[in-house]
């Protein structure tokens, strides 16, 4: 059976799955068990809000199609052909007719279209050249900085133009070990920061990230976005740096695993609202971390995401989160209170060893560690099973 018909059957039989990501993910695994790439692409289209927008459409003209594909291509650094394939698979499954750009094809008069609000213009960025020295290479979309070869100045502005050509990414390990740099300003226009880009930059206390930024680190544990090359990398973009505070722009759609692991001086983190998951080891061993502003659209906290955050005292998991995986808050010795909403239906799990408890062993927890939750919730059942004190959420 054709893939679009299979997906159409899912929509018809399980309409609630289009508002429940975890259920959709499970159903896609059943339908396409051998095609992980297809499942991931379909979920990316869902996560980007495109499926929700399609539900309000009867047809899709060329401009709308182009906008959807462009959003996936740029936001997740997916190849155009793959992005288009996933978008069109959803469109066919939802029975959308394909309209054109002229009045006869899309059925919309010119005056009617003129009244539609125009999309918000993309923020302009000023060209920023630099006299500092970089090694770089060209990609199909722009330049990728592969190594910083200048001296470690206290403040470094990463340029968006080198020799008249646009810089699109800071590649893997480009600034690794630059211990003398104290502040980095990433210029507007740069979209990707590679794995290990600022690894072991122990003097780096401050980073300014642009609104053009789409991703930090790899999209999964098996590699990097294509713009960063095909090498398998695991180190986080800012791992073991000296950052004290970081605000990740709302434009960022993924933050790779280990991205801020070992940042021992990191005190405060603000994550973008549309971030869907806090990946494995993202803030592991951030021993000074006190405040985390969680994404509003978060759905999962992955394995060991906050393991060893000794100073973290209070956590409020956002509504909509469905899973808190193994070891997510293990070793958080100062954690006294955590609010777990009714939406959470899994605590523990993930692809871990099974030996690391979500909140660590009893003797590792704060003596007053308490789960705040609602009566009858999964969190309450978990607390009772694990002999953890639970109280009614206010």
mmCIF file of C-alpha atoms in Angstrom:
data_model
loop_
_atom_site.group_PDB
_atom_site.id
_atom_site.type_symbol
_atom_site.label_atom_id
_atom_site.label_comp_id
_atom_site.label_asym_id
_atom_site.label_seq_id
_atom_site.Cartn_x
_atom_site.Cartn_y
_atom_site.Cartn_z
ATOM 1 C CA UNK A 1 0.000 0.000 0.000
ATOM 2 C CA UNK A 2 1.222 3.513 -0.806
ATOM 3 C CA UNK A 3 2.643 5.503 2.097
ATOM 4 C CA UNK A 4 0.109 8.321 1.740
ATOM 5 C CA UNK A 5 -2.762 5.811 1.968
ATOM 6 C CA UNK A 6 -1.206 4.246 5.056
ATOM 7 C CA UNK A 7 -0.879 7.669 6.662
ATOM 8 C CA UNK A 8 -4.413 8.593 5.603
ATOM 9 C CA UNK A 9 -5.648 5.466 7.371
ATOM 10 C CA UNK A 10 -3.879 6.572 10.542
ATOM 11 C CA UNK A 11 -5.554 9.995 10.371
ATOM 12 C CA UNK A 12 -8.965 8.428 9.793
ATOM 13 C CA UNK A 13 -8.692 5.750 12.483
ATOM 14 C CA UNK A 14 -6.826 7.797 15.104
ATOM 15 C CA UNK A 15 -7.701 11.505 14.637
ATOM 16 C CA UNK A 16 -6.661 12.221 18.222
ATOM 17 C CA UNK A 17 -3.060 11.378 17.263
ATOM 18 C CA UNK A 18 -2.773 14.740 15.492
ATOM 19 C CA UNK A 19 -2.939 16.431 18.892
ATOM 20 C CA UNK A 20 -0.899 13.864 20.821
ATOM 21 C CA UNK A 21 2.714 13.598 19.697
ATOM 22 C CA UNK A 22 3.579 10.565 21.757
ATOM 23 C CA UNK A 23 0.611 8.635 20.342
ATOM 24 C CA UNK A 24 1.500 9.724 16.809
ATOM 25 C CA UNK A 25 5.089 8.613 17.311
ATOM 26 C CA UNK A 26 3.953 5.178 18.492
ATOM 27 C CA UNK A 27 1.543 4.777 15.570
ATOM 28 C CA UNK A 28 4.199 5.774 13.036
ATOM 29 C CA UNK A 29 6.517 3.172 14.547
ATOM 30 C CA UNK A 30 3.824 0.554 13.968
ATOM 31 C CA UNK A 31 3.180 1.700 10.396
ATOM 32 C CA UNK A 32 6.800 2.212 9.300
ATOM 33 C CA UNK A 33 8.828 -0.041 11.644
ATOM 34 C CA UNK A 34 11.805 -0.369 9.286
ATOM 35 C CA UNK A 35 11.989 3.245 8.094
ATOM 36 C CA UNK A 36 13.301 5.424 10.898
ATOM 37 C CA UNK A 37 14.165 8.228 8.500
ATOM 38 C CA UNK A 38 10.587 8.467 7.228
ATOM 39 C CA UNK A 39 9.192 8.446 10.763
ATOM 40 C CA UNK A 40 11.558 11.222 11.810
ATOM 41 C CA UNK A 41 10.705 13.376 8.795
ATOM 42 C CA UNK A 42 6.976 12.976 9.371
ATOM 43 C CA UNK A 43 7.409 13.922 13.033
ATOM 44 C CA UNK A 44 9.482 16.970 12.108
ATOM 45 C CA UNK A 45 6.635 18.238 9.906
ATOM 46 C CA UNK A 46 4.270 17.641 12.826
ATOM 47 C CA UNK A 47 6.572 19.349 15.347
ATOM 48 C CA UNK A 48 6.936 22.385 13.099
ATOM 49 C CA UNK A 49 3.175 23.004 13.311
ATOM 50 C CA UNK A 50 2.644 22.347 9.610
ATOM 51 C CA UNK A 51 0.255 19.432 10.150
ATOM 52 C CA UNK A 52 -1.886 21.605 12.399
ATOM 53 C CA UNK A 53 -1.999 24.306 9.751
ATOM 54 C CA UNK A 54 -2.863 21.766 7.059
ATOM 55 C CA UNK A 55 -5.931 20.743 9.064
ATOM 56 C CA UNK A 56 -7.461 24.159 8.363
ATOM 57 C CA UNK A 57 -6.760 23.993 4.609
ATOM 58 C CA UNK A 58 -8.783 22.504 1.764
ATOM 59 C CA UNK A 59 -6.061 22.968 -0.803
ATOM 60 C CA UNK A 60 -2.407 23.928 -0.846
ATOM 61 C CA UNK A 61 -1.098 26.364 -3.432
ATOM 62 C CA UNK A 62 2.501 26.565 -4.583
ATOM 63 C CA UNK A 63 3.385 29.435 -2.246
ATOM 64 C CA UNK A 64 2.082 27.610 0.832
ATOM 65 C CA UNK A 65 3.870 24.452 -0.224
ATOM 66 C CA UNK A 66 7.099 26.389 -0.708
ATOM 67 C CA UNK A 67 6.716 28.013 2.717
ATOM 68 C CA UNK A 68 6.222 24.648 4.426
ATOM 69 C CA UNK A 69 9.187 23.056 2.679
ATOM 70 C CA UNK A 70 11.400 26.053 3.359
ATOM 71 C CA UNK A 71 10.509 25.975 7.058
ATOM 72 C CA UNK A 72 11.599 22.334 7.336
ATOM 73 C CA UNK A 73 14.662 22.788 5.150
ATOM 74 C CA UNK A 74 16.040 25.776 7.044
ATOM 75 C CA UNK A 75 14.707 25.044 10.503
ATOM 76 C CA UNK A 76 16.063 21.518 10.724
ATOM 77 C CA UNK A 77 18.727 21.646 8.012
ATOM 78 C CA UNK A 78 16.931 18.962 6.002
ATOM 79 C CA UNK A 79 17.638 18.562 2.288
ATOM 80 C CA UNK A 80 15.006 20.166 0.058
ATOM 81 C CA UNK A 81 13.978 16.906 -1.577
ATOM 82 C CA UNK A 82 13.463 15.169 1.769
ATOM 83 C CA UNK A 83 11.569 18.128 3.237
ATOM 84 C CA UNK A 84 9.286 18.316 0.206
ATOM 85 C CA UNK A 85 8.672 14.572 0.268
ATOM 86 C CA UNK A 86 7.550 14.644 3.914
ATOM 87 C CA UNK A 87 5.344 17.726 3.449
ATOM 88 C CA UNK A 88 3.646 16.269 0.385
ATOM 89 C CA UNK A 89 3.133 12.904 2.077
ATOM 90 C CA UNK A 90 1.148 14.629 4.828
ATOM 91 C CA UNK A 91 -0.722 16.760 2.285
ATOM 92 C CA UNK A 92 -1.824 13.765 0.226
ATOM 93 C CA UNK A 93 -2.783 11.811 3.324
ATOM 94 C CA UNK A 94 -4.978 14.711 4.470
ATOM 95 C CA UNK A 95 -6.643 14.927 1.045
ATOM 96 C CA UNK A 96 -5.445 18.415 0.175
ATOM 97 C CA UNK A 97 -5.797 19.381 -3.459
ATOM 98 C CA UNK A 98 -2.819 21.073 -5.063
ATOM 99 C CA UNK A 99 -3.601 24.580 -6.298
ATOM 100 C CA UNK A 100 -1.458 26.888 -8.401
ATOM 101 C CA UNK A 101 -0.520 30.525 -8.056
ATOM 102 C CA UNK A 102 -3.031 32.013 -10.456
ATOM 103 C CA UNK A 103 -6.674 32.822 -9.735
ATOM 104 C CA UNK A 104 -8.065 29.929 -11.776
ATOM 105 C CA UNK A 105 -5.964 27.316 -10.038
ATOM 106 C CA UNK A 106 -6.294 28.277 -6.403
ATOM 107 C CA UNK A 107 -9.828 29.637 -6.616
ATOM 108 C CA UNK A 108 -8.930 32.850 -4.798
ATOM 109 C CA UNK A 109 -9.426 36.229 -6.405
ATOM 110 C CA UNK A 110 -6.626 38.754 -6.476
ATOM 111 C CA UNK A 111 -8.533 41.234 -4.284
ATOM 112 C CA UNK A 112 -9.155 38.533 -1.697
ATOM 113 C CA UNK A 113 -5.487 37.621 -1.614
ATOM 114 C CA UNK A 114 -4.560 41.263 -1.318
ATOM 115 C CA UNK A 115 -6.471 41.425 1.968
ATOM 116 C CA UNK A 116 -4.583 38.528 3.480
ATOM 117 C CA UNK A 117 -1.888 39.544 5.951
ATOM 118 C CA UNK A 118 1.581 39.332 4.517
ATOM 119 C CA UNK A 119 4.084 37.198 6.386
ATOM 120 C CA UNK A 120 6.333 38.972 8.840
ATOM 121 C CA UNK A 121 9.554 40.004 7.138
ATOM 122 C CA UNK A 122 12.617 38.110 8.175
ATOM 123 C CA UNK A 123 14.879 40.155 10.404
ATOM 124 C CA UNK A 124 17.554 41.872 8.380
ATOM 125 C CA UNK A 125 21.129 41.379 9.428
ATOM 126 C CA UNK A 126 24.010 43.711 8.782
ATOM 127 C CA UNK A 127 27.073 42.311 7.016
ATOM 128 C CA UNK A 128 29.844 41.693 9.524
ATOM 129 C CA UNK A 129 33.318 41.116 8.150
ATOM 130 C CA UNK A 130 36.227 40.216 10.413
ATOM 131 C CA UNK A 131 39.971 40.637 10.234
ATOM 132 C CA UNK A 132 40.379 37.585 12.425
ATOM 133 C CA UNK A 133 41.589 34.445 10.747
ATOM 134 C CA UNK A 134 39.367 31.476 10.025
ATOM 135 C CA UNK A 135 39.691 28.318 8.059
ATOM 136 C CA UNK A 136 36.475 27.658 6.187
ATOM 137 C CA UNK A 137 34.938 25.674 3.367
ATOM 138 C CA UNK A 138 32.068 26.195 0.995
ATOM 139 C CA UNK A 139 28.794 24.291 1.095
ATOM 140 C CA UNK A 140 25.774 24.526 -1.168
ATOM 141 C CA UNK A 141 24.159 27.033 1.200
ATOM 142 C CA UNK A 142 27.127 29.113 2.296
ATOM 143 C CA UNK A 143 30.407 28.983 4.180
ATOM 144 C CA UNK A 144 31.094 26.750 7.129
ATOM 145 C CA UNK A 145 33.786 27.945 9.531
ATOM 146 C CA UNK A 146 35.895 24.913 10.379
ATOM 147 C CA UNK A 147 38.600 26.448 12.561
ATOM 148 C CA UNK A 148 39.440 29.673 14.367
ATOM 149 C CA UNK A 149 43.165 30.311 13.913
ATOM 150 C CA UNK A 150 43.560 33.776 15.415
ATOM 151 C CA UNK A 151 44.707 34.611 18.955
ATOM 152 C CA UNK A 152 42.284 34.227 21.857
ATOM 153 C CA UNK A 153 40.980 37.775 22.188
ATOM 154 C CA UNK A 154 38.675 38.462 25.182
ATOM 155 C CA UNK A 155 35.776 39.251 22.821
ATOM 156 C CA UNK A 156 35.309 37.507 19.480
ATOM 157 C CA UNK A 157 32.655 38.452 16.934
ATOM 158 C CA UNK A 158 32.002 35.553 14.578
ATOM 159 C CA UNK A 159 31.413 37.140 11.150
ATOM 160 C CA UNK A 160 28.525 36.416 8.826
ATOM 161 C CA UNK A 161 30.599 37.379 5.770
ATOM 162 C CA UNK A 162 34.067 36.125 4.838
ATOM 163 C CA UNK A 163 35.627 37.400 1.617
ATOM 164 C CA UNK A 164 32.206 38.501 0.404
ATOM 165 C CA UNK A 165 30.533 35.131 0.987
ATOM 166 C CA UNK A 166 27.820 34.391 3.551
ATOM 167 C CA UNK A 167 28.678 32.287 6.600
ATOM 168 C CA UNK A 168 25.910 29.801 7.383
ATOM 169 C CA UNK A 169 27.467 27.660 10.135
ATOM 170 C CA UNK A 170 30.166 27.332 12.758
ATOM 171 C CA UNK A 171 31.436 23.810 12.274
ATOM 172 C CA UNK A 172 32.401 21.054 14.680
ATOM 173 C CA UNK A 173 35.209 21.985 17.084
ATOM 174 C CA UNK A 174 35.852 25.328 15.373
ATOM 175 C CA UNK A 175 36.786 27.052 18.675
ATOM 176 C CA UNK A 176 37.715 23.971 20.700
ATOM 177 C CA UNK A 177 40.154 24.753 23.499
ATOM 178 C CA UNK A 178 40.224 28.541 23.005
ATOM 179 C CA UNK A 179 40.511 29.079 26.749
ATOM 180 C CA UNK A 180 41.309 32.807 26.509
ATOM 181 C CA UNK A 181 38.034 33.861 24.877
ATOM 182 C CA UNK A 182 35.630 35.398 27.407
ATOM 183 C CA UNK A 183 32.722 36.505 25.215
ATOM 184 C CA UNK A 184 31.465 35.347 21.826
ATOM 185 C CA UNK A 185 29.028 37.287 19.656
ATOM 186 C CA UNK A 186 27.532 35.131 16.906
ATOM 187 C CA UNK A 187 26.453 37.448 14.083
ATOM 188 C CA UNK A 188 22.926 37.506 12.644
ATOM 189 C CA UNK A 189 22.600 35.257 9.621
ATOM 190 C CA UNK A 190 24.439 32.286 11.113
ATOM 191 C CA UNK A 191 22.051 29.346 11.483
ATOM 192 C CA UNK A 192 23.957 26.353 12.913
ATOM 193 C CA UNK A 193 26.509 25.808 15.685
ATOM 194 C CA UNK A 194 28.301 22.498 15.417
ATOM 195 C CA UNK A 195 29.024 19.859 18.028
ATOM 196 C CA UNK A 196 31.994 20.760 20.174
ATOM 197 C CA UNK A 197 32.109 24.218 18.577
ATOM 198 C CA UNK A 198 33.186 25.791 21.897
ATOM 199 C CA UNK A 199 34.282 22.630 23.694
ATOM 200 C CA UNK A 200 36.621 23.293 26.654
ATOM 201 C CA UNK A 201 36.481 27.076 26.203
ATOM 202 C CA UNK A 202 36.895 27.419 29.956
ATOM 203 C CA UNK A 203 37.186 31.213 29.919
ATOM 204 C CA UNK A 204 33.999 31.681 27.895
ATOM 205 C CA UNK A 205 31.550 33.342 30.292
ATOM 206 C CA UNK A 206 29.076 34.937 27.897
ATOM 207 C CA UNK A 207 27.607 34.167 24.473
ATOM 208 C CA UNK A 208 25.226 36.245 22.368
ATOM 209 C CA UNK A 209 23.201 34.082 19.990
ATOM 210 C CA UNK A 210 21.414 35.513 16.912
ATOM 211 C CA UNK A 211 17.711 35.283 16.079
ATOM 212 C CA UNK A 212 18.719 33.553 12.838
ATOM 213 C CA UNK A 213 20.052 30.542 14.773
ATOM 214 C CA UNK A 214 18.156 27.319 14.014
ATOM 215 C CA UNK A 215 20.104 24.606 15.755
ATOM 216 C CA UNK A 216 22.809 23.892 18.305
ATOM 217 C CA UNK A 217 24.724 20.658 17.833
ATOM 218 C CA UNK A 218 23.532 17.501 16.119
ATOM 219 C CA UNK A 219 19.905 16.573 15.506
ATOM 220 C CA UNK A 220 20.512 13.058 16.851
ATOM 221 C CA UNK A 221 23.194 10.934 18.448
ATOM 222 C CA UNK A 222 24.203 9.379 15.148
ATOM 223 C CA UNK A 223 25.589 12.489 13.520
ATOM 224 C CA UNK A 224 25.259 16.132 12.595
ATOM 225 C CA UNK A 225 23.123 18.218 10.279
ATOM 226 C CA UNK A 226 24.402 17.945 6.717
ATOM 227 C CA UNK A 227 25.697 21.518 6.818
ATOM 228 C CA UNK A 228 28.207 20.383 9.461
ATOM 229 C CA UNK A 229 29.488 17.360 7.590
ATOM 230 C CA UNK A 230 28.960 13.645 8.056
ATOM 231 C CA UNK A 231 31.330 12.831 10.921
ATOM 232 C CA UNK A 232 29.833 11.161 13.967
ATOM 233 C CA UNK A 233 30.277 13.533 16.894
ATOM 234 C CA UNK A 234 29.054 13.422 20.459
ATOM 235 C CA UNK A 235 30.551 16.416 22.286
ATOM 236 C CA UNK A 236 28.188 19.310 23.046
ATOM 237 C CA UNK A 237 28.538 22.725 21.442
ATOM 238 C CA UNK A 238 29.359 24.459 24.752
ATOM 239 C CA UNK A 239 30.444 21.425 26.767
ATOM 240 C CA UNK A 240 32.850 22.242 29.600
ATOM 241 C CA UNK A 241 32.827 25.941 28.800
ATOM 242 C CA UNK A 242 32.697 28.679 31.463
ATOM 243 C CA UNK A 243 29.244 30.027 30.565
ATOM 244 C CA UNK A 244 27.377 31.638 33.448
ATOM 245 C CA UNK A 245 24.040 32.305 31.766
ATOM 246 C CA UNK A 246 22.527 31.550 28.381
ATOM 247 C CA UNK A 247 19.337 32.492 26.549
ATOM 248 C CA UNK A 248 18.608 30.282 23.568
ATOM 249 C CA UNK A 249 16.681 32.267 20.904
ATOM 250 C CA UNK A 250 13.104 31.346 20.027
ATOM 251 C CA UNK A 251 14.244 30.549 16.487
ATOM 252 C CA UNK A 252 16.178 27.472 17.678
ATOM 253 C CA UNK A 253 14.325 24.237 16.920
ATOM 254 C CA UNK A 254 16.774 21.704 18.300
ATOM 255 C CA UNK A 255 19.510 21.611 20.899
ATOM 256 C CA UNK A 256 21.769 18.584 20.580
ATOM 257 C CA UNK A 257 22.676 16.239 23.392
ATOM 258 C CA UNK A 258 25.525 17.285 25.735
ATOM 259 C CA UNK A 259 25.209 20.873 24.479
ATOM 260 C CA UNK A 260 25.891 22.448 27.907
ATOM 261 C CA UNK A 261 27.157 19.423 29.818
ATOM 262 C CA UNK A 262 29.870 20.131 32.350
ATOM 263 C CA UNK A 263 29.321 23.898 32.357
ATOM 264 C CA UNK A 264 30.143 24.148 36.060
ATOM 265 C CA UNK A 265 29.531 27.905 36.312
ATOM 266 C CA UNK A 266 26.198 27.950 34.466
ATOM 267 C CA UNK A 267 23.559 29.470 36.769
ATOM 268 C CA UNK A 268 20.579 30.342 34.564
ATOM 269 C CA UNK A 269 19.171 28.971 31.300
ATOM 270 C CA UNK A 270 16.262 30.209 29.190
ATOM 271 C CA UNK A 271 15.098 27.729 26.557
ATOM 272 C CA UNK A 272 12.944 28.579 23.505
ATOM 273 C CA UNK A 273 9.209 27.969 23.805
ATOM 274 C CA UNK A 274 8.978 25.745 20.729
ATOM 275 C CA UNK A 275 11.744 23.346 21.779
ATOM 276 C CA UNK A 276 10.137 19.892 21.929
ATOM 277 C CA UNK A 277 12.689 17.971 23.947
ATOM 278 C CA UNK A 278 15.595 18.465 26.303
ATOM 279 C CA UNK A 279 17.963 15.889 24.944
ATOM 280 C CA UNK A 280 20.221 13.385 26.648
ATOM 281 C CA UNK A 281 22.875 14.906 28.971
ATOM 282 C CA UNK A 282 22.066 18.455 27.824
ATOM 283 C CA UNK A 283 22.808 19.977 31.274
ATOM 284 C CA UNK A 284 24.561 17.060 32.926
ATOM 285 C CA UNK A 285 26.972 18.108 35.685
ATOM 286 C CA UNK A 286 26.019 21.783 35.573
ATOM 287 C CA UNK A 287 26.756 22.018 39.269
ATOM 288 C CA UNK A 288 25.848 25.711 39.680
ATOM 289 C CA UNK A 289 22.553 25.611 37.779
ATOM 290 C CA UNK A 290 19.776 27.229 39.817
ATOM 291 C CA UNK A 291 17.144 28.391 37.347
ATOM 292 C CA UNK A 292 15.743 26.825 34.175
ATOM 293 C CA UNK A 293 13.020 28.485 32.105
ATOM 294 C CA UNK A 294 11.448 25.497 30.361
ATOM 295 C CA UNK A 295 9.889 25.571 26.859
ATOM 296 C CA UNK A 296 6.108 25.863 26.783
ATOM 297 C CA UNK A 297 5.843 23.188 24.076
ATOM 298 C CA UNK A 298 8.205 20.713 25.723
ATOM 299 C CA UNK A 299 7.062 17.090 25.597
ATOM 300 C CA UNK A 300 9.986 15.062 26.994
ATOM 301 C CA UNK A 301 13.009 15.387 29.287
ATOM 302 C CA UNK A 302 15.535 12.821 28.073
ATOM 303 C CA UNK A 303 17.987 10.549 29.863
ATOM 304 C CA UNK A 304 20.309 12.291 32.369
ATOM 305 C CA UNK A 305 19.281 15.722 31.043
ATOM 306 C CA UNK A 306 19.924 17.364 34.438
ATOM 307 C CA UNK A 307 21.939 14.659 36.156
ATOM 308 C CA UNK A 308 24.363 16.026 38.733
ATOM 309 C CA UNK A 309 22.905 19.557 38.858
ATOM 310 C CA UNK A 310 23.806 19.862 42.546
ATOM 311 C CA UNK A 311 22.383 23.346 43.121
ATOM 312 C CA UNK A 312 18.996 22.975 41.429
ATOM 313 C CA UNK A 313 16.350 23.408 44.149
ATOM 314 C CA UNK A 314 12.939 23.712 42.483
ATOM 315 C CA UNK A 315 11.631 22.478 39.123
ATOM 316 C CA UNK A 316 8.245 23.032 37.516
ATOM 317 C CA UNK A 317 7.712 20.653 34.612
ATOM 318 C CA UNK A 318 5.461 22.358 32.005
ATOM 319 C CA UNK A 319 2.009 21.100 31.130
ATOM 320 C CA UNK A 320 2.158 18.931 28.012
ATOM 321 C CA UNK A 321 5.288 17.003 28.942
ATOM 322 C CA UNK A 322 4.542 13.292 28.620
ATOM 323 C CA UNK A 323 7.793 11.645 29.735
ATOM 324 C CA UNK A 324 10.674 12.198 32.145
ATOM 325 C CA UNK A 325 13.292 9.610 31.297
ATOM 326 C CA UNK A 326 15.804 7.610 33.283
ATOM 327 C CA UNK A 327 18.222 9.635 35.409
ATOM 328 C CA UNK A 328 16.814 12.968 34.233
ATOM 329 C CA UNK A 329 17.279 14.476 37.706
ATOM 330 C CA UNK A 330 19.583 11.932 39.319
ATOM 331 C CA UNK A 331 22.251 13.405 41.567
ATOM 332 C CA UNK A 332 20.354 16.676 42.072
ATOM 333 C CA UNK A 333 21.159 16.703 45.778
ATOM 334 C CA UNK A 334 19.582 20.099 46.484
ATOM 335 C CA UNK A 335 16.314 19.426 44.641
ATOM 336 C CA UNK A 336 13.520 19.818 47.204
ATOM 337 C CA UNK A 337 10.407 20.187 45.058
ATOM 338 C CA UNK A 338 9.416 19.152 41.556
ATOM 339 C CA UNK A 339 5.988 19.753 40.034
ATOM 340 C CA UNK A 340 4.865 17.003 37.654
ATOM 341 C CA UNK A 341 1.696 17.711 35.616
ATOM 342 C CA UNK A 342 -1.070 15.249 34.751
ATOM 343 C CA UNK A 343 0.214 15.056 31.165
ATOM 344 C CA UNK A 344 3.223 13.012 32.314
ATOM 345 C CA UNK A 345 2.443 9.330 31.787
ATOM 346 C CA UNK A 346 5.976 7.923 31.897
ATOM 347 C CA UNK A 347 8.734 8.391 34.461
ATOM 348 C CA UNK A 348 11.902 6.394 33.846
ATOM 349 C CA UNK A 349 12.343 4.510 30.620
ATOM 350 C CA UNK A 350 14.141 5.758 27.568
ATOM 351 C CA UNK A 351 17.022 3.815 26.066
ATOM 352 C CA UNK A 352 19.165 3.731 29.183
ATOM 353 C CA UNK A 353 20.652 0.885 31.179
ATOM 354 C CA UNK A 354 17.648 0.648 33.479
ATOM 355 C CA UNK A 355 19.845 1.023 36.568
ATOM 356 C CA UNK A 356 19.686 4.811 36.969
ATOM 357 C CA UNK A 357 16.540 6.017 38.718
ATOM 358 C CA UNK A 358 14.909 9.182 37.436
ATOM 359 C CA UNK A 359 15.555 11.105 40.665
ATOM 360 C CA UNK A 360 18.513 9.053 41.801
ATOM 361 C CA UNK A 361 18.746 6.648 44.703
ATOM 362 C CA UNK A 362 17.048 7.543 47.984
ATOM 363 C CA UNK A 363 20.329 8.360 49.726
ATOM 364 C CA UNK A 364 21.289 10.758 46.906
ATOM 365 C CA UNK A 365 18.164 12.910 47.185
ATOM 366 C CA UNK A 366 17.530 15.934 49.368
ATOM 367 C CA UNK A 367 16.080 14.839 52.695
ATOM 368 C CA UNK A 368 12.885 16.799 51.952
ATOM 369 C CA UNK A 369 12.556 15.818 48.288
ATOM 370 C CA UNK A 370 8.876 16.080 47.364
ATOM 371 C CA UNK A 371 6.848 15.543 44.198
ATOM 372 C CA UNK A 372 4.020 18.034 43.725
ATOM 373 C CA UNK A 373 1.190 16.598 41.648
ATOM 374 C CA UNK A 374 -2.571 16.141 41.400
ATOM 375 C CA UNK A 375 -4.717 13.474 43.006
ATOM 376 C CA UNK A 376 -4.893 10.300 40.922
ATOM 377 C CA UNK A 377 -2.148 11.358 38.510
ATOM 378 C CA UNK A 378 0.555 9.065 37.190
ATOM 379 C CA UNK A 379 3.083 11.122 39.160
ATOM 380 C CA UNK A 380 1.237 10.284 42.377
ATOM 381 C CA UNK A 381 1.269 6.572 41.529
ATOM 382 C CA UNK A 382 4.989 6.772 40.767
ATOM 383 C CA UNK A 383 5.743 8.587 44.029
ATOM 384 C CA UNK A 384 3.910 5.934 46.038
ATOM 385 C CA UNK A 385 5.688 3.105 44.221
ATOM 386 C CA UNK A 386 9.101 4.709 44.779
ATOM 387 C CA UNK A 387 8.307 5.758 48.374
ATOM 388 C CA UNK A 388 8.770 9.441 47.596
ATOM 389 C CA UNK A 389 6.809 12.064 49.478
ATOM 390 C CA UNK A 390 4.069 13.639 47.347
ATOM 391 C CA UNK A 391 1.803 16.596 48.056
ATOM 392 C CA UNK A 392 -1.112 18.202 46.287
ATOM 393 C CA UNK A 393 -0.057 20.811 43.700
ATOM 394 C CA UNK A 394 -1.321 24.272 44.567
#
